[in-house]
mmCIF file of C-alpha atoms in Angstrom:
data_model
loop_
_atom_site.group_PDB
_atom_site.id
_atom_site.type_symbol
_atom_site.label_atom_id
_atom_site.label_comp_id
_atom_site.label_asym_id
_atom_site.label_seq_id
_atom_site.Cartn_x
_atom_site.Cartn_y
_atom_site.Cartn_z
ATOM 1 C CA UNK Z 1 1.535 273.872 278.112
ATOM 2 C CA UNK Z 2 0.844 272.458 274.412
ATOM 3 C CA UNK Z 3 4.485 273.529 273.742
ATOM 4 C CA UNK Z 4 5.921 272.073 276.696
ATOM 5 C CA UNK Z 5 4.625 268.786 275.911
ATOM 6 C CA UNK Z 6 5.786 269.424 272.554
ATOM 7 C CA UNK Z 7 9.574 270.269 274.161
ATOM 8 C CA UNK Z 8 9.841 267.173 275.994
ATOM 9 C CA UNK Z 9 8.584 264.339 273.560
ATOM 10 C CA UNK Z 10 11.117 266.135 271.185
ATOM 11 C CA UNK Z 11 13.558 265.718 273.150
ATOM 12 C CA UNK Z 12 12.960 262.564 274.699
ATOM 13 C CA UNK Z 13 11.862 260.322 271.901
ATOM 14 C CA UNK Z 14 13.309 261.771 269.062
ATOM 15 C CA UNK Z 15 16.844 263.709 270.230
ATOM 16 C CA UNK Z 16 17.720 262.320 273.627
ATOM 17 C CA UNK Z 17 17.461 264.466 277.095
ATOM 18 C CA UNK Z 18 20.950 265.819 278.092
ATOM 19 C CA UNK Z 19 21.239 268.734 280.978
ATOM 20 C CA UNK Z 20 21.694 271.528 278.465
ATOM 21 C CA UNK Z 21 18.140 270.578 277.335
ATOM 22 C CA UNK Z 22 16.782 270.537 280.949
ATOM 23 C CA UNK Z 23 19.110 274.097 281.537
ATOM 24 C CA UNK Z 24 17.658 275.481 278.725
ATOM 25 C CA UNK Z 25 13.827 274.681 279.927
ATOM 26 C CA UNK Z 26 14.294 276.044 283.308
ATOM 27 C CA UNK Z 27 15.516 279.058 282.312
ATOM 28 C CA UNK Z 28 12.667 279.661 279.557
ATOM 29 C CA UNK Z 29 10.348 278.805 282.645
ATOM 30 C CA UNK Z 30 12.278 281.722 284.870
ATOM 31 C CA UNK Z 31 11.767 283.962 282.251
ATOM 32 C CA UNK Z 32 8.359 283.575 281.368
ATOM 33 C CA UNK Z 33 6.693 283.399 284.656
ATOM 34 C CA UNK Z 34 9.496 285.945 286.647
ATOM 35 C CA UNK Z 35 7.407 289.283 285.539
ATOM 36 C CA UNK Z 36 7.346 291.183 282.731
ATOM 37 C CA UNK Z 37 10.556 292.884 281.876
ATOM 38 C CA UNK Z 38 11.953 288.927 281.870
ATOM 39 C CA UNK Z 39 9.101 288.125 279.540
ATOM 40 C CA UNK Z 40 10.156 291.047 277.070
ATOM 41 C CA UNK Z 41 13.934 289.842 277.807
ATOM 42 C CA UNK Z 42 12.467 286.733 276.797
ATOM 43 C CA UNK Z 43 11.018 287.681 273.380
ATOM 44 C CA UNK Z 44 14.840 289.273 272.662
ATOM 45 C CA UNK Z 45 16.276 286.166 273.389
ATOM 46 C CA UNK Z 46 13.468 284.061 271.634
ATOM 47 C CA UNK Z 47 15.280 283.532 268.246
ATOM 48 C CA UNK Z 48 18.520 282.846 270.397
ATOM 49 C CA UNK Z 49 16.635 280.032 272.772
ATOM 50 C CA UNK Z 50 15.296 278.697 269.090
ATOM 51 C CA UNK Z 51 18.543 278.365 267.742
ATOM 52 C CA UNK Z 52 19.775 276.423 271.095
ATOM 53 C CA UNK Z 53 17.021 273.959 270.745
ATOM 54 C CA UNK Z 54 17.720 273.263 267.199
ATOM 55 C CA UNK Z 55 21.499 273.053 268.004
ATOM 56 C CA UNK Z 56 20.554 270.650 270.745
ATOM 57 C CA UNK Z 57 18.803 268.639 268.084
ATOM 58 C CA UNK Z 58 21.371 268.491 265.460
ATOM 59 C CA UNK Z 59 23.358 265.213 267.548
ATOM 60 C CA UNK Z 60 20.591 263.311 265.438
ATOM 61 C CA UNK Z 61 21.424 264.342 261.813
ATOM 62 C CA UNK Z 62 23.786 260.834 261.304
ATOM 63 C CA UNK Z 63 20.638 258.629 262.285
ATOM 64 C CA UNK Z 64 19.250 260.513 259.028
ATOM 65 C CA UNK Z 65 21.861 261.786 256.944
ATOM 66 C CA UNK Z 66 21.574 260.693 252.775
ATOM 67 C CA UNK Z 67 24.202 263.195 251.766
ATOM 68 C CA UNK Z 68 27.590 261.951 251.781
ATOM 69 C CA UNK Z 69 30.226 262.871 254.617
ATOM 70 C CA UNK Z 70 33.375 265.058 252.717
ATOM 71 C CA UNK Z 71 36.403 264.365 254.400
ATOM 72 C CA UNK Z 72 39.353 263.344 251.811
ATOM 73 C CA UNK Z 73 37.746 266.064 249.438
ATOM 74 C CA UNK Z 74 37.362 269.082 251.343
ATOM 75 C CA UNK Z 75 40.858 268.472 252.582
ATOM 76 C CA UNK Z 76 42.208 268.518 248.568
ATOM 77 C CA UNK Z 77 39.692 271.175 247.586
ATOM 78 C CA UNK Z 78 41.559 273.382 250.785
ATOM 79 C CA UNK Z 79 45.248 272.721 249.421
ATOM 80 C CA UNK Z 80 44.414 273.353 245.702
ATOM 81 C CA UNK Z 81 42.148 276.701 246.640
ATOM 82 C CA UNK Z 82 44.453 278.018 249.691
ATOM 83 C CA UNK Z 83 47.546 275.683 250.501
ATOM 84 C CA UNK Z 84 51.108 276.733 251.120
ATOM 85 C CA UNK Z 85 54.252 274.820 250.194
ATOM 86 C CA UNK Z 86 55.629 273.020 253.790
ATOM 87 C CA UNK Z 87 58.162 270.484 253.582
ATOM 88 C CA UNK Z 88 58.264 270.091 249.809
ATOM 89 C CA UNK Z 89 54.586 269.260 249.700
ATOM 90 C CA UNK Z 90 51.157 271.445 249.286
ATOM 91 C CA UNK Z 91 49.495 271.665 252.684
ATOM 92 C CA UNK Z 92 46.595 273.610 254.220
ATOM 93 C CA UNK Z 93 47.241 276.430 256.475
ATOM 94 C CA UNK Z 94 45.767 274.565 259.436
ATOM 95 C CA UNK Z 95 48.275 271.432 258.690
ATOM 96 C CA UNK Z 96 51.301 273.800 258.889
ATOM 97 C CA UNK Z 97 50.008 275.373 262.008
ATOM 98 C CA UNK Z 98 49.541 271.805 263.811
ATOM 99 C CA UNK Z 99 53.607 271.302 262.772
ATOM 100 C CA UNK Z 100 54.405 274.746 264.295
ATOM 101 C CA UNK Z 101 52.689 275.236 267.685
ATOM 102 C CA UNK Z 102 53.284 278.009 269.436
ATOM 103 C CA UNK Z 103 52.415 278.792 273.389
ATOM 104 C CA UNK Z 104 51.544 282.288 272.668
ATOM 105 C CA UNK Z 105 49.481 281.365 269.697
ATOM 106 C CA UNK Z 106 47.475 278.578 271.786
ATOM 107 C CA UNK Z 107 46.784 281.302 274.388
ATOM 108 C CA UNK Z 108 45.385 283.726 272.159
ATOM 109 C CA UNK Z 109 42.999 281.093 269.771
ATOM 110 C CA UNK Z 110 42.096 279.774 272.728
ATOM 111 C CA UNK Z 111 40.796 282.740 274.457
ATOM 112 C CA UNK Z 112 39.838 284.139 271.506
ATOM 113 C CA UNK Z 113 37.412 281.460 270.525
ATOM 114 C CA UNK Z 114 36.160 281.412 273.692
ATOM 115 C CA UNK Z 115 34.058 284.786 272.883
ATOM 116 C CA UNK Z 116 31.511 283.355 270.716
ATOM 117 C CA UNK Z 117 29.420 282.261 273.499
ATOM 118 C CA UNK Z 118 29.540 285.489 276.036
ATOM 119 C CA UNK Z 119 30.201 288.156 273.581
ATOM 120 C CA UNK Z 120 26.452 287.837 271.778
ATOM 121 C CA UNK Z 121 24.691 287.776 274.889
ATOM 122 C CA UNK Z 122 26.251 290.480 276.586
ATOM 123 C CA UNK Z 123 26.071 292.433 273.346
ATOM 124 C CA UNK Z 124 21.949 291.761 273.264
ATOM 125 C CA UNK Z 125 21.864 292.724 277.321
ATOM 126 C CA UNK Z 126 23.341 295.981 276.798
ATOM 127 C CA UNK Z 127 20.866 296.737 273.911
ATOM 128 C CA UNK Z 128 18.330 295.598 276.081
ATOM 129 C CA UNK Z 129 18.958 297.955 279.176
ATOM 130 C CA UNK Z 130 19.664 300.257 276.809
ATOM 131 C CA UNK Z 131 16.429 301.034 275.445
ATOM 132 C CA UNK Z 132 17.478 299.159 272.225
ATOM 133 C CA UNK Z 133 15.277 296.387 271.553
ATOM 134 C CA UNK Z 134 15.005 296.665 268.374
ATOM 135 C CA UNK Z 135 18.661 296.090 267.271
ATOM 136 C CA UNK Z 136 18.723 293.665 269.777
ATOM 137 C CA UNK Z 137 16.153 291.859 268.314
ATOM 138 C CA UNK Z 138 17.746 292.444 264.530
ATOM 139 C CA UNK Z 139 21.157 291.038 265.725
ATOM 140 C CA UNK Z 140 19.410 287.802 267.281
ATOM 141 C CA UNK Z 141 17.063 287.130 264.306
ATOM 142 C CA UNK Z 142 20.410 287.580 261.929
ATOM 143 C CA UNK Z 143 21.785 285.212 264.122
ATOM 144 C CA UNK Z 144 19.113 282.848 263.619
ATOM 145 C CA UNK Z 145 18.823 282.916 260.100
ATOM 146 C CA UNK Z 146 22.668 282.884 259.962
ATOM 147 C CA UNK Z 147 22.444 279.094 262.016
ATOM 148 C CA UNK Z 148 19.481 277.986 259.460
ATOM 149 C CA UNK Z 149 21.645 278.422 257.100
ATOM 150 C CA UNK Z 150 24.324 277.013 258.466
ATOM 151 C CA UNK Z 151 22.340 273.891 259.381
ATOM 152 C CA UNK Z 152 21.048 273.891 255.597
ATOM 153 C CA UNK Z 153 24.867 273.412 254.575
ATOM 154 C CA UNK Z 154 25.719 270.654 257.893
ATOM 155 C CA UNK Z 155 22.968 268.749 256.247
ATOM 156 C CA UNK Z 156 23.173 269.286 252.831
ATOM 157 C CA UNK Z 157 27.188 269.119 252.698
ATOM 158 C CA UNK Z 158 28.180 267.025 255.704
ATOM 159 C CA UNK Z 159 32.036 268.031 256.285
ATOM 160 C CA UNK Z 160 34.431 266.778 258.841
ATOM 161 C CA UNK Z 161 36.959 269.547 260.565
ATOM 162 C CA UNK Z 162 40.712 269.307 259.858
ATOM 163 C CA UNK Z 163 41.412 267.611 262.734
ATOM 164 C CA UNK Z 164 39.892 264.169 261.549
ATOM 165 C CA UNK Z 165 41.756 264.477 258.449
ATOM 166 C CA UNK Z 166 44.647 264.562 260.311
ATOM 167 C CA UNK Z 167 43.917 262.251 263.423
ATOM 168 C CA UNK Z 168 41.784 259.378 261.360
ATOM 169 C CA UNK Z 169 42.644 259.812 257.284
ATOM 170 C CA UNK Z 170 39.632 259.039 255.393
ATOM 171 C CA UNK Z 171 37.893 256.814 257.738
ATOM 172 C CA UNK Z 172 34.461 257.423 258.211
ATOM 173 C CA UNK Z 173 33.429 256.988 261.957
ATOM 174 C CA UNK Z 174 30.360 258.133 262.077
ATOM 175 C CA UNK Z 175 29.269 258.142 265.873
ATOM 176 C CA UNK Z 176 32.690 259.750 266.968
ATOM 177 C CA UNK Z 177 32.407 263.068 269.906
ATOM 178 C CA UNK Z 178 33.428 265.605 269.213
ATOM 179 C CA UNK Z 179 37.195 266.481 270.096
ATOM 180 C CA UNK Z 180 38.896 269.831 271.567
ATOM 181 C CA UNK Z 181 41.840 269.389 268.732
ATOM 182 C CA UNK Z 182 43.780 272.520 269.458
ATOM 183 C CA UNK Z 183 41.860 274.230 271.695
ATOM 184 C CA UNK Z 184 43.239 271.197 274.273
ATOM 185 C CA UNK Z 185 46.316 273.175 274.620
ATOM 186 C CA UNK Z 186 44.354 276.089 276.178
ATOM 187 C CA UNK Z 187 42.953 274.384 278.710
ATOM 188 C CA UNK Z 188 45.986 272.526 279.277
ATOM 189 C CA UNK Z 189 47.704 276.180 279.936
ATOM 190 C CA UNK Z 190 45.068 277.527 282.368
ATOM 191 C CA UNK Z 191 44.269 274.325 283.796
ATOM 192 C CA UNK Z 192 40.975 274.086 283.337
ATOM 193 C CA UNK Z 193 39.362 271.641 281.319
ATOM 194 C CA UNK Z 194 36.903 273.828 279.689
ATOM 195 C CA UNK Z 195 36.863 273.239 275.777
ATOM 196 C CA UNK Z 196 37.360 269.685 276.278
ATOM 197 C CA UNK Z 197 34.228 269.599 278.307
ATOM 198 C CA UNK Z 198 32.563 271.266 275.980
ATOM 199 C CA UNK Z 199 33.562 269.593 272.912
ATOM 200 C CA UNK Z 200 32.825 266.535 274.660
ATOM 201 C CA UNK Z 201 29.226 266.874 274.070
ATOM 202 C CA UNK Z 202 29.334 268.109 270.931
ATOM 203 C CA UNK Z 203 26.722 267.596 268.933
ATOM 204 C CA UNK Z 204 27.584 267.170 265.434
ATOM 205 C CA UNK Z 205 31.138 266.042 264.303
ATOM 206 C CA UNK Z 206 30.694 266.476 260.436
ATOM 207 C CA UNK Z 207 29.564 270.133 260.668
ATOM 208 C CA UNK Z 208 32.361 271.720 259.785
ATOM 209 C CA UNK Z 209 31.283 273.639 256.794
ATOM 210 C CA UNK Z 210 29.908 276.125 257.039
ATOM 211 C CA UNK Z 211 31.872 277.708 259.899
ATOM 212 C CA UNK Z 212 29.340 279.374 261.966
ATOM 213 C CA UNK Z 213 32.367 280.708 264.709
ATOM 214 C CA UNK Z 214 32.899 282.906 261.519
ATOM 215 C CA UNK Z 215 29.736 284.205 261.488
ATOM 216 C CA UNK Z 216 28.883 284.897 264.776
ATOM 217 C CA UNK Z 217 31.133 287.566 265.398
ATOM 218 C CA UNK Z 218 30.914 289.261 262.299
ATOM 219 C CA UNK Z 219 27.206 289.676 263.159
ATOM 220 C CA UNK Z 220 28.463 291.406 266.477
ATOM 221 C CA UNK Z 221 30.495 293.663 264.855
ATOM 222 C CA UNK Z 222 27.869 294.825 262.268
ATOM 223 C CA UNK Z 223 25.392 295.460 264.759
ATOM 224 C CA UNK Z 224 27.784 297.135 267.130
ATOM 225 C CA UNK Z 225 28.375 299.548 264.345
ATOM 226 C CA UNK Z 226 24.391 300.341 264.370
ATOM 227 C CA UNK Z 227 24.548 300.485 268.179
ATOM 228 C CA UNK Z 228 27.331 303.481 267.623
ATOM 229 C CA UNK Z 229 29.261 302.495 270.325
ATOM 230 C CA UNK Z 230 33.214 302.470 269.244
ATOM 231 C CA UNK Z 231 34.614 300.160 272.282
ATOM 232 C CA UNK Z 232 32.144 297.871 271.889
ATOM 233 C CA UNK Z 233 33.259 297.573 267.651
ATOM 234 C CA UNK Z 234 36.452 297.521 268.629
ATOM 235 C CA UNK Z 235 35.763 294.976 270.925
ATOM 236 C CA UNK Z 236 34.048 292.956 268.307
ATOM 237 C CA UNK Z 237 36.543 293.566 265.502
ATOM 238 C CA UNK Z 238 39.092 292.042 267.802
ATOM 239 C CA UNK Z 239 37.206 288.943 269.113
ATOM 240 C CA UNK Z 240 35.920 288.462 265.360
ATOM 241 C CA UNK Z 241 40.375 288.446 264.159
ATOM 242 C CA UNK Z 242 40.707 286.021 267.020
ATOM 243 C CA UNK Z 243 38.194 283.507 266.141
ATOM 244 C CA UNK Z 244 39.141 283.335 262.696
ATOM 245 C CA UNK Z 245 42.683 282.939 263.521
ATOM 246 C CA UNK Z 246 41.740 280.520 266.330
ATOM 247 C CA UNK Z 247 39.488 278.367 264.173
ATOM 248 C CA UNK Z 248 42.269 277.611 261.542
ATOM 249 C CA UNK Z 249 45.067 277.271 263.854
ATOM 250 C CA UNK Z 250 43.180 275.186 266.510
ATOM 251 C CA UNK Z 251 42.530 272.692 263.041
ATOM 252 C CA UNK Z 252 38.627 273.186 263.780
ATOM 253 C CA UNK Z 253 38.304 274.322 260.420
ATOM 254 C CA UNK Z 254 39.726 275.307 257.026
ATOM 255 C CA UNK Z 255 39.699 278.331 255.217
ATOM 256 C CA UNK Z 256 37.003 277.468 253.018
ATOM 257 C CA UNK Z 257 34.693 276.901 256.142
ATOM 258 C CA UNK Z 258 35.535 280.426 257.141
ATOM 259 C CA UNK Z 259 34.685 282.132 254.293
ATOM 260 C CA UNK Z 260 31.436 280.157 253.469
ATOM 261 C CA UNK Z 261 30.290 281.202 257.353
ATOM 262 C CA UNK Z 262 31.092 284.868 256.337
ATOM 263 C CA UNK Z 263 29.223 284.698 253.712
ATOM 264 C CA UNK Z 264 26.394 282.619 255.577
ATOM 265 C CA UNK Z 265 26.302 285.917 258.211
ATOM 266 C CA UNK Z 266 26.376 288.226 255.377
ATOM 267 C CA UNK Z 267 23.474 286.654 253.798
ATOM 268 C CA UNK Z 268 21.837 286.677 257.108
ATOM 269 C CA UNK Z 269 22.050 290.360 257.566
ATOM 270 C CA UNK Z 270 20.737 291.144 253.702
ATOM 271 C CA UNK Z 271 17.889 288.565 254.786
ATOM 272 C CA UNK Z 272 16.983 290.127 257.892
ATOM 273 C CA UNK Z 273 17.514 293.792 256.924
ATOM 274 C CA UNK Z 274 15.045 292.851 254.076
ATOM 275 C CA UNK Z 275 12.803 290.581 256.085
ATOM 276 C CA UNK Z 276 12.013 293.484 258.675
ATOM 277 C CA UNK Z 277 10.611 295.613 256.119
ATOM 278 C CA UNK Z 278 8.059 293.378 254.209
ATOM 279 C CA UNK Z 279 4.675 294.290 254.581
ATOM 280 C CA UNK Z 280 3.789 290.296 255.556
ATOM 281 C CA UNK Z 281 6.344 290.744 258.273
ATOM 282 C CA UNK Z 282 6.232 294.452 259.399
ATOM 283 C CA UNK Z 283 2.875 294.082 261.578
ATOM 284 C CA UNK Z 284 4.414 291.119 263.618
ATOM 285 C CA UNK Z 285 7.749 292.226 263.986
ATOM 286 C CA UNK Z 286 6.443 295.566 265.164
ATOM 287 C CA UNK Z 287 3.954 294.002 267.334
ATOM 288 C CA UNK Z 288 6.858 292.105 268.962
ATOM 289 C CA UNK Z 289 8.926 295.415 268.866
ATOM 290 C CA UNK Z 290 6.372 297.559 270.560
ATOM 291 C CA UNK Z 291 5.694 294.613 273.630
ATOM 292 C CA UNK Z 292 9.299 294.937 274.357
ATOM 293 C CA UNK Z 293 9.436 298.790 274.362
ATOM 294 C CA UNK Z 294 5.972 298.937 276.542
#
């Protein structure tokens, strides 16, 4: 009750109620209250519905934000570190892509990218009914910890994506939605408005660095690899390609945002491998661990 109360003055003082916050409630509500295999499904998911809510929570950062917003620097820092010579003149990878579009290429970013949302939480349900709760419960703790520090960087460092570079220079518009850039062109191929929609209530423009569609699926591949499962690896290893690929070419990000979200996820993994086998953390983790399993 205490932290329902807690939920909705968040949210409705502080953040601002949209549907995804009401969504999210509901289905934390089913959950709970269904019976108790949702309730253990529930305590999987936990550090995934905590990373929603914080997500949700992140459209406030600009009413707050000391740091200053990189735009015109991160662009030079990406043509003097990884650039390529277009047209007589250093650009980033990204900017050359937006020059040379490609159908095929907007097909596959754009269905690649897609995978970032479905990919995780299919992964953790086939732990789940696979008597795996305890990996499933690694990877979405990793994932946590990888989006902490994520949000410790779209705080600390606030970054705007390639595509305002491109579309607005160095003008600083702070209250601007967020914008499908390339991934427009897959929806405009399948008809469906779907990343436009989406990026439409974004919540954070300048959170570009670091690139958390980096990490996110090469935390599914590394716990696919404990799983033991090849297709599902496979599976990973080719969504993670994908989404990489996509996030340049679509201009959502630069190279440097890539690599800092690898290393974000890898940092995640070290932390969580390490974190589940201190003795402050061992009897609560377990705890959690042996509910599921019951």
């Amino acid at each position: 009750m205490i932290l329902s109360i807690l939920y909705w003055l968040w949210f409705a003082v502080v953040v601002g109620i949209d549907d995804l916050n009401i969504y999210f409630y509901i289905m934390i509500t089913f959950f709970f209250f269904n019976s108790a295999r949702t309730r253990k499904l529930l305590v999987v998911f936990s550090p995934f519905f905590i990373y929603m809510i914080l997500y949700s929570s992140l459209k406030v950062l600009h009413k707050f934000n000391v740091f200053t917003i990189h735009i015109e620097d991160l662009y030079e820092l990406e043509v003097k570190l990884f650039g390529i010579w277009y047209n007589g003149k250093k650009v980033p990878v990204s900017e050359y892509f937006v020059e040379n579009l490609n159908p095929f290429l907007d097909f596959y970013a754009g269905a690649s990218y897609i995978t970032w949302v479905p990919f995780p939480i299919l992964f953790a349900l086939i732990l789940f009914f696979s008597n795996k709760p305890k990996i499933a419960f690694n990877f979405w703790v990793s994932f946590l910890i990888a989006n902490l520090l994520g949000f410790i960087g779209y705080i600390t460092y606030p970054a705007a994506p390639p595509w305002y570079y491109f579309e607005y220079g160095s003008q600083l518009i702070v209250d601007l939605k967020g914008n499908a850039a390339g991934l427009a062109r897959f929806d405009d191929i399948i008809g469906m408005p779907i990343y436009k929609n989406m990026y439409s209530e974004g919540t954070n423009t300048f959170g570009a660095m670091p690139s958390m569609h980096a990490a996110f699926p090469l935390l599914l591949t590394y716990f696919s690899l404990k799983f033991g499962k090849k297709w599902i690896t496979i599976v990973a290893i080719i969504s993670m390609v994908g989404i990489w690929f996509g996030a340049v070419y679509t201009a959502h990000h630069y190279i440097i945002d890539i690599i800092f979200g690898i290393l974000c996820g890898i940092l995640a993994i070290i932390i969580t491998e390490s974190l589940i086998n201190r003795k402050f953390a061992v009897r609560w983790y377990e705890s959690a661990i042996d509910f599921i399993r019951k």
